[in-house]
Amino acid sequence: MTPEINKSTNAADQMKTVKAAWDKAPSGPKKEAALKHYQAAEKAHTAKNDADTIKALDAATHALA
């Protein structure tokens, strides 16, 4: 496996994990903030920009904490 494939797989796996955490989170400002970061991650993932995807997912995770 090349590192690029590994990064894409990790980003996709992390997206699933963050989405599951977001789904379980109670409604409120933290969930709304996390949604904005998650949507940014989706855009970056669609553009195949794994670094920005992971950065946005980290921000979403932090927002939910």
Tab-separated table of C-alpha atoms in Angstrom:
chain	number	residue	atom	x	y	z
A	1	MET	CA	0.000	0.000	0.000
A	2	THR	CA	1.198	3.462	-0.785
A	3	PRO	CA	1.047	6.197	1.861
A	4	GLU	CA	-1.568	8.078	-0.176
A	5	ILE	CA	-3.941	5.129	-0.034
A	6	ASN	CA	-3.302	4.774	3.687
A	7	LYS	CA	-4.109	8.451	4.285
A	8	SER	CA	-7.338	8.186	2.298
A	9	THR	CA	-8.375	5.104	4.216
A	10	ASN	CA	-7.529	6.751	7.525
A	11	ALA	CA	-9.457	9.882	6.581
A	12	ALA	CA	-12.483	7.833	5.518
A	13	ASP	CA	-12.343	5.775	8.718
A	14	GLN	CA	-11.987	8.906	10.813
A	15	MET	CA	-14.973	10.467	9.027
A	16	LYS	CA	-17.105	7.459	10.010
A	17	THR	CA	-15.927	7.684	13.608
A	18	VAL	CA	-16.581	11.415	13.895
A	19	LYS	CA	-19.989	11.066	12.217
A	20	ALA	CA	-20.971	8.356	14.714
A	21	ALA	CA	-19.864	10.553	17.629
A	22	TRP	CA	-21.763	13.498	16.160
A	23	ASP	CA	-24.914	11.387	15.760
A	24	LYS	CA	-24.782	10.404	19.443
A	25	ALA	CA	-24.080	13.929	20.721
A	26	PRO	CA	-26.905	15.888	22.329
A	27	SER	CA	-28.274	18.892	20.468
A	28	GLY	CA	-26.687	22.213	21.267
A	29	PRO	CA	-23.941	24.646	20.323
A	30	LYS	CA	-21.186	22.014	20.482
A	31	LYS	CA	-23.026	19.791	18.021
A	32	GLU	CA	-23.677	22.734	15.701
A	33	ALA	CA	-20.000	23.738	15.754
A	34	ALA	CA	-18.938	20.153	15.102
A	35	LEU	CA	-21.326	19.962	12.150
A	36	LYS	CA	-19.647	22.940	10.476
A	37	HIS	CA	-16.249	21.274	10.848
A	38	TYR	CA	-17.621	17.956	9.614
A	39	GLN	CA	-19.096	19.617	6.527
A	40	ALA	CA	-15.700	21.213	5.837
A	41	ALA	CA	-14.155	17.754	6.167
A	42	GLU	CA	-16.638	16.368	3.642
A	43	LYS	CA	-15.695	19.078	1.140
A	44	ALA	CA	-11.984	18.455	1.669
A	45	HIS	CA	-12.491	14.698	1.351
A	46	THR	CA	-14.408	15.179	-1.899
A	47	ALA	CA	-11.500	17.287	-3.163
A	48	LYS	CA	-9.136	14.462	-2.117
A	49	ASN	CA	-7.338	16.768	0.309
A	50	ASP	CA	-6.609	14.376	3.159
A	51	ALA	CA	-4.613	16.839	5.252
A	52	ASP	CA	-7.495	19.322	5.373
A	53	THR	CA	-9.973	16.485	5.898
A	54	ILE	CA	-8.144	15.253	8.973
A	55	LYS	CA	-7.639	18.802	10.274
A	56	ALA	CA	-11.385	19.503	9.997
A	57	LEU	CA	-12.258	16.160	11.608
A	58	ASP	CA	-9.911	16.913	14.500
A	59	ALA	CA	-11.651	20.267	14.936
A	60	ALA	CA	-15.056	18.535	14.892
A	61	THR	CA	-13.902	16.058	17.525
A	62	HIS	CA	-12.580	18.905	19.655
A	63	ALA	CA	-15.869	20.799	19.290
A	64	LEU	CA	-17.801	17.794	20.593
A	65	ALA	CA	-15.549	17.393	23.628
